[in-house]
XYZ file of C-alpha atoms in Angstrom:
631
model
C -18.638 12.156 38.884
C -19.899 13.743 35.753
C -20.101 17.702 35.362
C -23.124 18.654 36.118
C -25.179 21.346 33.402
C -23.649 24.614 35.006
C -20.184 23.397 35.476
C -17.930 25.409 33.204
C -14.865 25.014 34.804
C -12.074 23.080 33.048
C -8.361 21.962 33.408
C -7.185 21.252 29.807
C -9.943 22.230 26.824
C -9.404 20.482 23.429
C -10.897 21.959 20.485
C -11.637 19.368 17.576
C -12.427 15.283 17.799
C -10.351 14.313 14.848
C -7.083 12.116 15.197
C -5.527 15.150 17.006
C -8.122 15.512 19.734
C -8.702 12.109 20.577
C -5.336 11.587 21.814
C -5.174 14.696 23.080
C -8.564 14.581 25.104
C -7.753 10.707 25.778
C -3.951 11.290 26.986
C -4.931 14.610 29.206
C -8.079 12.533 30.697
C -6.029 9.480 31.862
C -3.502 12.148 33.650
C -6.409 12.973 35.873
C -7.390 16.229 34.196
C -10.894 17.736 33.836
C -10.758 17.785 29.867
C -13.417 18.973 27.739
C -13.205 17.978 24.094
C -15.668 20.321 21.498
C -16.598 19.323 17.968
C -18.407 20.572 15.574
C -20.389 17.637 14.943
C -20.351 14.820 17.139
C -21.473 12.443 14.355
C -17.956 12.741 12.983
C -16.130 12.121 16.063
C -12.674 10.223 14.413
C -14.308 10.439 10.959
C -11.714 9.736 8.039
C -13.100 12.205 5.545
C -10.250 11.276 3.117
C -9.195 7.632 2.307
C -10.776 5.377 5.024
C -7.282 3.699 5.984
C -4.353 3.964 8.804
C -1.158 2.843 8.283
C 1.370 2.742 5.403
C 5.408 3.729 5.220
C 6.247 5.915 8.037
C 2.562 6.661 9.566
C 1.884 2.856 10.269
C 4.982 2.962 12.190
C 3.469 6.297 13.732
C 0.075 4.786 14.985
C 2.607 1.880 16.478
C 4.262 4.727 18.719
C 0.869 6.170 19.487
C -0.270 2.898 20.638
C 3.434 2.689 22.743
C 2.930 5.939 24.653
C -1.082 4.901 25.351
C -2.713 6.005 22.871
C -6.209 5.148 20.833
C -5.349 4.893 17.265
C -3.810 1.738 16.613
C -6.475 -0.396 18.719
C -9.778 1.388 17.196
C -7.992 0.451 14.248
C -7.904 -3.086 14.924
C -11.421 -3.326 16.380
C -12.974 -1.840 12.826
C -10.127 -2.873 10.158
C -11.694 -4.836 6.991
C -8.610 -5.490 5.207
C -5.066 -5.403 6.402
C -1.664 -6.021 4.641
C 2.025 -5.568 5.813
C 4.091 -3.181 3.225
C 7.200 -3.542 1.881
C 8.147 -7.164 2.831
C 10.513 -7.583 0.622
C 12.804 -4.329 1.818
C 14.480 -4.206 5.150
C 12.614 -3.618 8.241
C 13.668 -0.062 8.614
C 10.511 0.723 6.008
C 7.937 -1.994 6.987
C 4.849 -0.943 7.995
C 0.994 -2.207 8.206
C -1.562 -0.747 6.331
C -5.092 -0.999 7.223
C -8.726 -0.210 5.550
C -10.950 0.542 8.559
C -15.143 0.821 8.271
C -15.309 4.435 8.762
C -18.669 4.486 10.335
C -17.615 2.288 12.898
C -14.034 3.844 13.643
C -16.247 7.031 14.245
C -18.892 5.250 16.587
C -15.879 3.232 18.645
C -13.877 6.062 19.046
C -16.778 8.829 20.359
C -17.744 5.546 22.720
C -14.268 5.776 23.768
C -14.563 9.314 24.460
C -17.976 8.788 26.137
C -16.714 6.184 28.529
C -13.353 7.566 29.292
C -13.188 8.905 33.192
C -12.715 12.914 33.627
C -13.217 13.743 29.724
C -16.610 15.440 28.508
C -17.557 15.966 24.968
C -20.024 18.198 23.939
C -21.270 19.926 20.596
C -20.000 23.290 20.050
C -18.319 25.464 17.607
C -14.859 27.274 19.643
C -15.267 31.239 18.767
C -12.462 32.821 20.904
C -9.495 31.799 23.106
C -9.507 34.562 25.809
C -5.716 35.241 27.337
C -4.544 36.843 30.728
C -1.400 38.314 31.169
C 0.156 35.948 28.437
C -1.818 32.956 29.565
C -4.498 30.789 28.245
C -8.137 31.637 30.384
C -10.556 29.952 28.577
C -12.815 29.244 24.937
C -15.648 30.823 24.058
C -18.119 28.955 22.091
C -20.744 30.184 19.585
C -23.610 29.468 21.786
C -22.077 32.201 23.858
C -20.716 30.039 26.178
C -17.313 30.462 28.394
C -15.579 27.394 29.762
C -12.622 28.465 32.191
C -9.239 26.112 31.835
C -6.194 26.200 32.473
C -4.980 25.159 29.447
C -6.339 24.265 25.495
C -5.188 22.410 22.967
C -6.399 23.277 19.217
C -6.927 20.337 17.071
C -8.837 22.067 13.979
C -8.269 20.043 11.066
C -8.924 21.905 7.996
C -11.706 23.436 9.938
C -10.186 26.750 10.551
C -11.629 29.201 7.409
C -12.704 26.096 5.531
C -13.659 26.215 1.780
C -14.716 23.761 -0.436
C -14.132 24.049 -4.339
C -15.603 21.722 -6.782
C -15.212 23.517 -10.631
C -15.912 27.300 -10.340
C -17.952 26.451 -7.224
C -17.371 27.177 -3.647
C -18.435 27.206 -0.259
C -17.832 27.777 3.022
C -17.002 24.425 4.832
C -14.314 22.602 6.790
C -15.620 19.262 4.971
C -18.557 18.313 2.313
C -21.692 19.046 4.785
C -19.857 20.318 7.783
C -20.129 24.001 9.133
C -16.181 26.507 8.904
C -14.432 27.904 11.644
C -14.041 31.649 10.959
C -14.148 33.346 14.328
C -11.764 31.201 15.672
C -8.984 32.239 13.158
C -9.604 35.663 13.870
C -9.312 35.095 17.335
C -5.758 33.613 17.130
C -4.577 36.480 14.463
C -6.056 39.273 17.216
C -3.772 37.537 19.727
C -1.369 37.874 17.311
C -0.487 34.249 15.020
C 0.812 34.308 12.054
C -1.933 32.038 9.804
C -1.717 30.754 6.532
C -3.286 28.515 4.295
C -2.930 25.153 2.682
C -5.151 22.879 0.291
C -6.395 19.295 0.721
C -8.418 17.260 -1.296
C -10.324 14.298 -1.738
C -11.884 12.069 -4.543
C -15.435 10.905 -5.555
C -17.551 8.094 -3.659
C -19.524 5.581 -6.248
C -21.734 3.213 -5.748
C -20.332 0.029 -5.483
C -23.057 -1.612 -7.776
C -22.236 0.141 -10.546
C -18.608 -1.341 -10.767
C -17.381 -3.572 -12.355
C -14.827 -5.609 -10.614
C -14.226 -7.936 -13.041
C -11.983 -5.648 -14.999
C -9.762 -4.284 -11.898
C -7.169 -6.689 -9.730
C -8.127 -7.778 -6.776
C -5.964 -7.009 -3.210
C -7.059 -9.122 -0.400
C -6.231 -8.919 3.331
C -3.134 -10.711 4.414
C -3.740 -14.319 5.509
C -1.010 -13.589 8.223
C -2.342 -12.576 11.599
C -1.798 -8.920 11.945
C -2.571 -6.408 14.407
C -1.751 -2.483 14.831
C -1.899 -2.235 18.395
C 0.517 -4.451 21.102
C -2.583 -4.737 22.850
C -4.526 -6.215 20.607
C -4.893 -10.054 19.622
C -2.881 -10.411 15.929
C -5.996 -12.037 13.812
C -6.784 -12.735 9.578
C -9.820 -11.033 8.838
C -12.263 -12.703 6.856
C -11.625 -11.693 3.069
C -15.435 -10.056 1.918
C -13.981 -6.663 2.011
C -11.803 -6.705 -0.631
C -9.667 -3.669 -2.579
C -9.254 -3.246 -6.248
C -6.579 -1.937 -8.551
C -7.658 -0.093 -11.939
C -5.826 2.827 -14.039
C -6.510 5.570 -15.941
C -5.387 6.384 -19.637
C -4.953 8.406 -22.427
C -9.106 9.402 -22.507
C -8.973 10.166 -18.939
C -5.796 12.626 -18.925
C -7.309 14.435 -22.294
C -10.432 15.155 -20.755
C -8.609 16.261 -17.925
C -6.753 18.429 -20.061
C -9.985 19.671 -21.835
C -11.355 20.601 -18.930
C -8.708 21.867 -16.719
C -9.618 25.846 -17.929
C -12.561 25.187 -15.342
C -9.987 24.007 -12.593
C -10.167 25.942 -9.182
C -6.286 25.458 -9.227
C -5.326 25.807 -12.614
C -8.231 27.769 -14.733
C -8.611 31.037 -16.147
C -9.725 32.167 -12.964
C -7.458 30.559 -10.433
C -9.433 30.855 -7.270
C -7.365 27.882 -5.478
C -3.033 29.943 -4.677
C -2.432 27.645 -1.763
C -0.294 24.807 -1.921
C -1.298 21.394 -1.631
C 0.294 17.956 -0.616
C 2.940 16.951 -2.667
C 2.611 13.275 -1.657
C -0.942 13.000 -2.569
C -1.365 15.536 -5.912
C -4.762 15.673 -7.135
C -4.964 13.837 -10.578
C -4.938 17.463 -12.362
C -1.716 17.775 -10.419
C -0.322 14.344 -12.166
C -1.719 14.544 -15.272
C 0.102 18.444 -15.879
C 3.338 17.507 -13.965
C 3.432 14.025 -15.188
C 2.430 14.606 -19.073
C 4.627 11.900 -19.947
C 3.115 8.699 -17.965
C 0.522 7.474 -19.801
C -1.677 5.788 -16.665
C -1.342 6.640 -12.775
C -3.130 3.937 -10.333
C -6.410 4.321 -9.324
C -7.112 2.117 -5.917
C -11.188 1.125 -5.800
C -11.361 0.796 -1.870
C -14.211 -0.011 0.361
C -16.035 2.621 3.084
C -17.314 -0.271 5.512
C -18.911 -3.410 5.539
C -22.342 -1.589 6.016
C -22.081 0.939 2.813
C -21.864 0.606 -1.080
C -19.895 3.532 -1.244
C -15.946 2.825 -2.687
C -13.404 5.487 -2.518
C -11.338 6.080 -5.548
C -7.607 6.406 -4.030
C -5.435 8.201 -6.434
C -8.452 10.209 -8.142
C -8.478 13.060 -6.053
C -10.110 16.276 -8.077
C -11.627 19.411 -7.415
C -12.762 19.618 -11.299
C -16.654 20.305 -11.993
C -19.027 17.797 -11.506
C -20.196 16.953 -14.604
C -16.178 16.657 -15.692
C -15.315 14.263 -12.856
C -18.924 12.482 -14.098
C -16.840 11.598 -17.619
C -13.133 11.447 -16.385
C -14.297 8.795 -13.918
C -16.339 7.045 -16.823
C -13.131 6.700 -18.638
C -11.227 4.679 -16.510
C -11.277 0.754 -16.718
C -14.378 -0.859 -14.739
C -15.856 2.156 -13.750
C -17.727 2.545 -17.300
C -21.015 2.881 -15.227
C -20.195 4.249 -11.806
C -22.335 6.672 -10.153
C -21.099 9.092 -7.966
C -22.784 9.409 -4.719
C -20.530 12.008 -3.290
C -18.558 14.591 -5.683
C -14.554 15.294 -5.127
C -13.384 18.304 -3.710
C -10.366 20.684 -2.612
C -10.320 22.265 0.626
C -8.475 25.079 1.431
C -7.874 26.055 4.837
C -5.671 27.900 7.471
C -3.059 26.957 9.831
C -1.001 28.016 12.654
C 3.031 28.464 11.222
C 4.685 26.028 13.476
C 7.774 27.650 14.059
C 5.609 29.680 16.697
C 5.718 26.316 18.740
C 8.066 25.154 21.055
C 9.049 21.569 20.706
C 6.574 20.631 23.631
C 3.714 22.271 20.604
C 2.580 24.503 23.411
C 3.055 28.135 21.528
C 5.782 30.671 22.382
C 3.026 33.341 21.859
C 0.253 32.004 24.743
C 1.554 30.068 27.641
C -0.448 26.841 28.453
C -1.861 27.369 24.647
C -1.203 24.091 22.309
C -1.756 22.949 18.988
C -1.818 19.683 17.320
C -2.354 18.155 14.291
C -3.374 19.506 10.433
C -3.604 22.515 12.078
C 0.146 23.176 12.399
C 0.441 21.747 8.662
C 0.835 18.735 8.895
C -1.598 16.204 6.399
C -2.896 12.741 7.658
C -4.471 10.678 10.483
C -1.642 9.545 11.847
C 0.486 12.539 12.041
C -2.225 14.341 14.166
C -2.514 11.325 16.245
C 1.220 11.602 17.040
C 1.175 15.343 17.534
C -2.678 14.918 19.582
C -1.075 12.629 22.053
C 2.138 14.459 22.715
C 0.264 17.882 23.076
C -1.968 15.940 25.926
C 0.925 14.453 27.679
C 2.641 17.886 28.350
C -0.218 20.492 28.767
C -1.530 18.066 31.698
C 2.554 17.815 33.106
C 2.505 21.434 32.473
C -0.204 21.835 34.537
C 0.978 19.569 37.393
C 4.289 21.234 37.156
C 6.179 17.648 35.857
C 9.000 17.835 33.033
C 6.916 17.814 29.695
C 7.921 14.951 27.224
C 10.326 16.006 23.841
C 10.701 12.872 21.630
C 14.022 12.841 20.180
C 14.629 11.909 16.541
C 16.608 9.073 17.355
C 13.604 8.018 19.235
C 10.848 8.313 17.643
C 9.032 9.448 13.775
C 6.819 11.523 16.110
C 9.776 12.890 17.334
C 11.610 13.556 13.942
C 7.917 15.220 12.692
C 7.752 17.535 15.993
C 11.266 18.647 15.314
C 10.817 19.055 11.490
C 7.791 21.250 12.079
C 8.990 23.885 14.538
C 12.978 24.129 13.629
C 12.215 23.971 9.751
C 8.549 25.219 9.577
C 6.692 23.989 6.572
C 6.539 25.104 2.718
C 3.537 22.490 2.103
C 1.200 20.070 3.559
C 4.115 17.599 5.896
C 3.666 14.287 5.819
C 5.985 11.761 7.449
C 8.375 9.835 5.361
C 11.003 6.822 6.268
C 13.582 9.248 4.022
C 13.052 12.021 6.992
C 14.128 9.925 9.560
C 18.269 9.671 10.250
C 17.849 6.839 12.429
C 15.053 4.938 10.603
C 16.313 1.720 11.138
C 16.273 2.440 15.051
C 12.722 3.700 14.591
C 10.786 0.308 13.105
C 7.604 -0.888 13.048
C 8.282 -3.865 15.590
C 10.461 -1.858 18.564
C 7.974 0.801 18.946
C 6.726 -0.799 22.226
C 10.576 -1.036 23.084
C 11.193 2.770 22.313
C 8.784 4.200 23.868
C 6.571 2.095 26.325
C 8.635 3.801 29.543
C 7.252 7.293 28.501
C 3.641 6.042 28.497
C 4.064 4.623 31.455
C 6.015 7.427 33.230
C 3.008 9.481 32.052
C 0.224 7.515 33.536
C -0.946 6.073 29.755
C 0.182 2.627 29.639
C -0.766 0.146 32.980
C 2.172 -1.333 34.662
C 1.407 -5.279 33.811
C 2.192 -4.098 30.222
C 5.379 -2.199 30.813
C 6.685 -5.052 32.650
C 5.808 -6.726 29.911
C 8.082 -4.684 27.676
C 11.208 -5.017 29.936
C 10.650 -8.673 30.281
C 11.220 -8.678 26.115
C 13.919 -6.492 26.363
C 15.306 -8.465 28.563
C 14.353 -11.882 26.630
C 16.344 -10.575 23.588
C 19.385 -9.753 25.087
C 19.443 -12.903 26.740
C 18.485 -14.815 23.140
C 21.319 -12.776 21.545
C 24.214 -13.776 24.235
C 23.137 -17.460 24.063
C 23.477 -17.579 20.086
C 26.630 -16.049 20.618
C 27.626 -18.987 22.297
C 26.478 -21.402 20.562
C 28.532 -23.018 18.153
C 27.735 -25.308 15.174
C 29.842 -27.940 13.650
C 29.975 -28.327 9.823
C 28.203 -31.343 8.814
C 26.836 -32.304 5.357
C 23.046 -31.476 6.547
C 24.311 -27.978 7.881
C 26.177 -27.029 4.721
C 22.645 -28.395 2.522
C 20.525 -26.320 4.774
C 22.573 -22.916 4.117
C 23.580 -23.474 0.590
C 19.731 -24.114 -0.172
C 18.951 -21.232 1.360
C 21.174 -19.373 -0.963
C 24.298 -18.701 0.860
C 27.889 -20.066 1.216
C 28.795 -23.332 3.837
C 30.562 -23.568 6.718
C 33.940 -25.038 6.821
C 34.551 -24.504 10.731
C 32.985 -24.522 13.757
C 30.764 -21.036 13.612
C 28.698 -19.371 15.933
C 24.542 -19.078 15.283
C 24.929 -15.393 15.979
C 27.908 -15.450 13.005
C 25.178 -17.457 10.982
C 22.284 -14.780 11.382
C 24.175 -11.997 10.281
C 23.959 -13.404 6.848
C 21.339 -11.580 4.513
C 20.081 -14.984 3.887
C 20.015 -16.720 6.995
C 16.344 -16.809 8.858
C 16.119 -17.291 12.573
C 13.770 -19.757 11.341
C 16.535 -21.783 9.719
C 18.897 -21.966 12.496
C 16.190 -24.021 14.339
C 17.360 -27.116 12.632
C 20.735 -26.478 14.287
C 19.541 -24.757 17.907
C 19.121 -27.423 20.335
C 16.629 -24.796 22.668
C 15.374 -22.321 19.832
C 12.638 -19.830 21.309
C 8.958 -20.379 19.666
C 7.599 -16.609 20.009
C 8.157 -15.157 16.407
C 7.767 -11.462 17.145
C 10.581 -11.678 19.976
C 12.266 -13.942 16.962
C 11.774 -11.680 14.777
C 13.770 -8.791 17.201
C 16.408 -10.718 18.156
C 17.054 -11.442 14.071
C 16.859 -7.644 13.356
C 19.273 -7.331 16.510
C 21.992 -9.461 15.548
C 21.665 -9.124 11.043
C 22.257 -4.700 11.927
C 24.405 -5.096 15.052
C 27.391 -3.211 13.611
C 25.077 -0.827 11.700
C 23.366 -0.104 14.438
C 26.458 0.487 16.732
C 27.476 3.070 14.977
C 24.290 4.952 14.701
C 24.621 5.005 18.540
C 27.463 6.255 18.127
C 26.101 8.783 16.207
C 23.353 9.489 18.206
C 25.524 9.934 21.528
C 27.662 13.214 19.386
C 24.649 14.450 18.352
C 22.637 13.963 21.829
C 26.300 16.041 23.412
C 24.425 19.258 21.523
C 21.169 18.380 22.465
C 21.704 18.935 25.798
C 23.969 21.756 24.996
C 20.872 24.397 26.439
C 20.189 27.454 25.442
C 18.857 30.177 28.229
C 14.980 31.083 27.447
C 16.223 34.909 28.299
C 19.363 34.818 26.097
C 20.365 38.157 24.574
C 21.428 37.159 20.798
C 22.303 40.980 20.388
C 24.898 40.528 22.833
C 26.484 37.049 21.116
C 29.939 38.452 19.212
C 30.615 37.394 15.448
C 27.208 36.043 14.532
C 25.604 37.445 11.352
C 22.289 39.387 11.411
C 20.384 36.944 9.298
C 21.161 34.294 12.303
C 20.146 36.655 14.726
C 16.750 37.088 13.330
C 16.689 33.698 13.095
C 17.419 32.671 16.743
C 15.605 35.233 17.951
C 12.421 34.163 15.463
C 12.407 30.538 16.650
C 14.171 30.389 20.140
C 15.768 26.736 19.871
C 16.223 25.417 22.868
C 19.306 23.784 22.313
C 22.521 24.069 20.041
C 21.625 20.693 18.324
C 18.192 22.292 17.308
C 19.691 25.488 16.324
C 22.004 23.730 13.817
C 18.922 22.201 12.352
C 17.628 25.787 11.679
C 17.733 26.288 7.385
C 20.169 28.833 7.178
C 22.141 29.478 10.433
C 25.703 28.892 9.370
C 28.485 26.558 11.109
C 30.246 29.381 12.305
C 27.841 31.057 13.547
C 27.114 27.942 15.872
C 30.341 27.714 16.969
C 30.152 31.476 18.149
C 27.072 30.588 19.893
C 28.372 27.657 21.719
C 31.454 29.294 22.637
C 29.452 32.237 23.887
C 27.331 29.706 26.652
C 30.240 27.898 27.255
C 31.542 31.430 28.582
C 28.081 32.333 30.336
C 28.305 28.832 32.189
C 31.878 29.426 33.472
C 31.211 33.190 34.739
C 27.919 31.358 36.499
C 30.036 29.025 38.106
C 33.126 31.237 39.471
């Protein structure tokens, strides 16, 4: 039954309806909590106020293992995607990933109607003031209407809401995007209570008019005419190719007006009014053209809004330079002679919470039952705050019920290897997930997600049971597929030895085993059809049984690996340990441990700075605690 207009009591509030707070709101409402989820504006619900896309090396992968655990990105993603294209086919599958533009509008719409229809969640308009706290424990939010809803627990998902301000030239603003109101109150609130806050920039480039391009000048990207899909629950489909995207550069005009103008820069003028740092991984073209002065072009990516707009955004021409300068530098560049701008660029700058004040759960060491997700713990990206939103819903409703809360390992998951990176190493910039940060990438691809991770969503009450028996049937299915190549043996024969030497690798001389066969680099699963007298037909279970058996070794020994370094992971440390009273560490660890409070010896070794020795100290030390427990 709905809450009626004077019901004010919650179990889990979630502040924010971006990527974060969907799964969030979503993962705490399908545990059977009462969850209210507040935005701003609930026009913008899921809005993609920077490149209208999910997907791409590392966060495609990401939505995958949202989609795994139960989550919302990856299927709203298939339900509005316009053009869609698997990455990085010809590299292993360790970095594979999809990529898809989505029709913002109608990501937006689907997802608040997934809100709206989803049972126990409520989501209402309202601006979140003050978190009110009780003897160390989350009470409630206050909202700027004055109003007080009472829960148990609340998960901030802010975005670049929190202190929001937009610069475009010498101009500024308060805002949390173009035409959306800041958050002020609420980082007060959370520095009263006593976070540590700091602040970051984003930006984003200039809409144009589609009409006034020229697309005859630019290359043209269509969708893939493979099926594709992001989520395993979705149907894998070619989309119809109308909603094209176009490549164009810029040049030697564009980078010297650039540099003409750049006095007038919010981030690099006279008057520098920008001293945050911004994303490394996606400078603004200021950024490129000063710290790139010897490339003479950088990409510019013409990319449609939706199916229902004119608009294009120009990927790779992010700016916060004045209006009438991004007018000309846009002008300059090849096909967009004539473009008009319907919405300017802009920077952002805007505060977050230092993650090192979260435990690996993200609930906060400072406020018990308190959680944060998403940009605001520093992160940048969609998918990134889906993967935090989700995990932060999952354990402040198990928190609540009094159930073990979920820690993704890195060997698990990129969600897991982000979570870790944030609150052991903290953040220096804007983090955004990368194949390079991952130890055990090629255990962590885009077509096992499902495989990794399914048993968690369903353990959690996100993923129904027809579909994780689904997943251990395929498990099971590719174990089975990789014993029976193992026993199957083929002959040499001239038509054998034709069909490998044509596809570019040596023949056979002896009887050999298909599973021998596929460990070649250039031996297809496809290709051993000709010689498999009962070959199986489904190509995504084909294509995990080739992956299997082409890393087998490789991946033996990452389990290997994985198993020494899993020995320290559960190596616990006490919550109440007394670091003053561990002998022969140095006072720089000290501050350290006692800073972060890992919760284990693996993730105190991943600390910057604490020193082997002092480690070893450390372990030694518990090792002594445990045996003085036990006699």
């Amino acid at each position: 039954m709905r809450n009626t207009i004077d019901d004010y009591d919650f179990d889990i509030v979630v502040i924010g309806a971006g990527h974060a707070g969907i799964e969030a709101g979503l993962a705490s409402a399908k545990a059977g909590m009462k969850t209210l989820v507040l935005a701003i504006n609930l026009d913008t619900v899921g809005w993609a106020p920077c490149n209208p896309a999910v997907g791409g090396p590392a966060k495609g992968i990401v939505a995958r293992e949202v989609d795994a655990l139960g989550g919302q990105i990856a299927k709203t993603t298939d339900k509005t995607a316009i053009n869609v294209r698997m990455l990085n086919t010809s590299k292993g599958p360790a970095v594979r990933a999809l990529r898809a533009q989505i029709d913002k509008k109608e990501y937006s719409l689907e997802m608040k109607k997934t809100l709206e229809k989803q049972e126990n969640l409520y989501l209402r308009s309202a601006i979140a003031t003050e978190i009110l706290v009780e003897k160390g424990k989350v009470t409630g939010v206050v909202t700027h209407f004055g109003q007080l809803y009472h829960c148990k627990a609340a998960i901030i998902t802010t975005g670049t809401f929190l202190g929001g301000k937009i610069f475009i030239g010498p101009k500024a603003f308060e805002a949390g995007r173009l035409g959306e109101f800041s958050s002020k109150l609420l980082s007060e609130s959370l520095r009263k209570i006593g976070f540590k806050l700091a602040r970051f920039k984003t930006g984003t480039p200039a809409r144009i008019l589609g009409s006034s391009i020229d697309f005859s000048k630019m290359e043209r990207q269509d969708t893939s005419d493979t099926p594709l899909a992001f989520s395993y629950f979705s149907e894998p489909k070619v989309l119809p190719k109308d909603s094209p995207c176009w490549l164009t550069k810029t040049n030697s005009r564009t980078h010297s007006i650039i540099r003409r103008d750049i006095q007038f820069s919010p981030l690099y003028g006279d008057i520098k009014l920008i001293h945050s740092i911004g994303p490394r991984y996606c400078p603004s073209i200021e950024d490129k053209v000063l710290k790139f002065s010897s490339k003479d072009s950088h990409q510019v990516f013409v990319e449609p809004e939706g199916r229902n707009t004119d608009e294009y955004y120009l990927n790779g021409l992010s700016t916060s330079l004045p209006f009438k300068t991004q007018v000309e530098m846009i002008h300059s560049v090849k096909g967009l002679e004539n473009a008009v701008i319907m919405r300017p660029a802009y920077a952002v700058e805007y505060d977050f919470v230092i993650p090192d004040q979260l435990h690996p759960t993200l609930e906060s060491k400072l406020v018990e039952n308190l959680y944060f997700a998403g940009q605001v713990n520093g992160t940048s990206g969609y998918e990134e705050a889906a993967g935090q939103g989700i995990i932060a819903g999952i354990n402040a409703s198990a928190k609540i019920k009094g159930a073990e809360q979920l820690v993704l390992k890195r060997s698990e998951a990129y969600i897991g290897v982000m979570i870790d990176d944030l609150v052991t190493r903290g953040v220096d910039e804007p983090y955004r997930l990368l194949t390079s940060r991952a130890e055990y990438r090629l255990m962590l691809r885009h077509d096992n997600a499902h495989l990794r991770l399914t048993e968690y969503g369903y353990r959690y009450g996100l993923i129904p049971r027809w579909f994780y028996d689904r997943v251990v049937s395929v498990r099971e299915a590719i174990n089975r597929e990789a014993n029976r190549l193992n026993d199957i043996v083929v002959k040499p024969s001239n038509s054998v030895n034709n069909k490998l030497l044509s596809a570019g690798t040596t023949a056979i001389y002896q009887p050999t085993r298909l599973a021998q066969l596929l460990k070649r680099p250039e031996v297809t699963y496809s290709l051993l059809r000709d010689f498999d007298p009962n070959p199986i037909l489904d190509s995504s279970l084909a294509e995990q049984v080739e992956t299997t058996m082409k890393y087998e070794g490789y991946i033996n020994r990452l389990r290997q690996e994985i198993n020494r370094f899993e020995k320290l992971e559960n190596e616990l440390i006490p919550g109440d340990i007394d670091y003053d009273k561990v002998p022969n560490i140095s006072t720089e660890s000290k501050e350290k441990l006692k800073k972060l409070k890992p919760m284990s010896i693996g993730q105190a070794m991943r600390i910057p700075g604490i020193k082997p020795a002092d480690i070893l100290n450390l372990s030694t030390y518990l090792t002594a605690l445990k045996r003085r427990h036990i006699n």
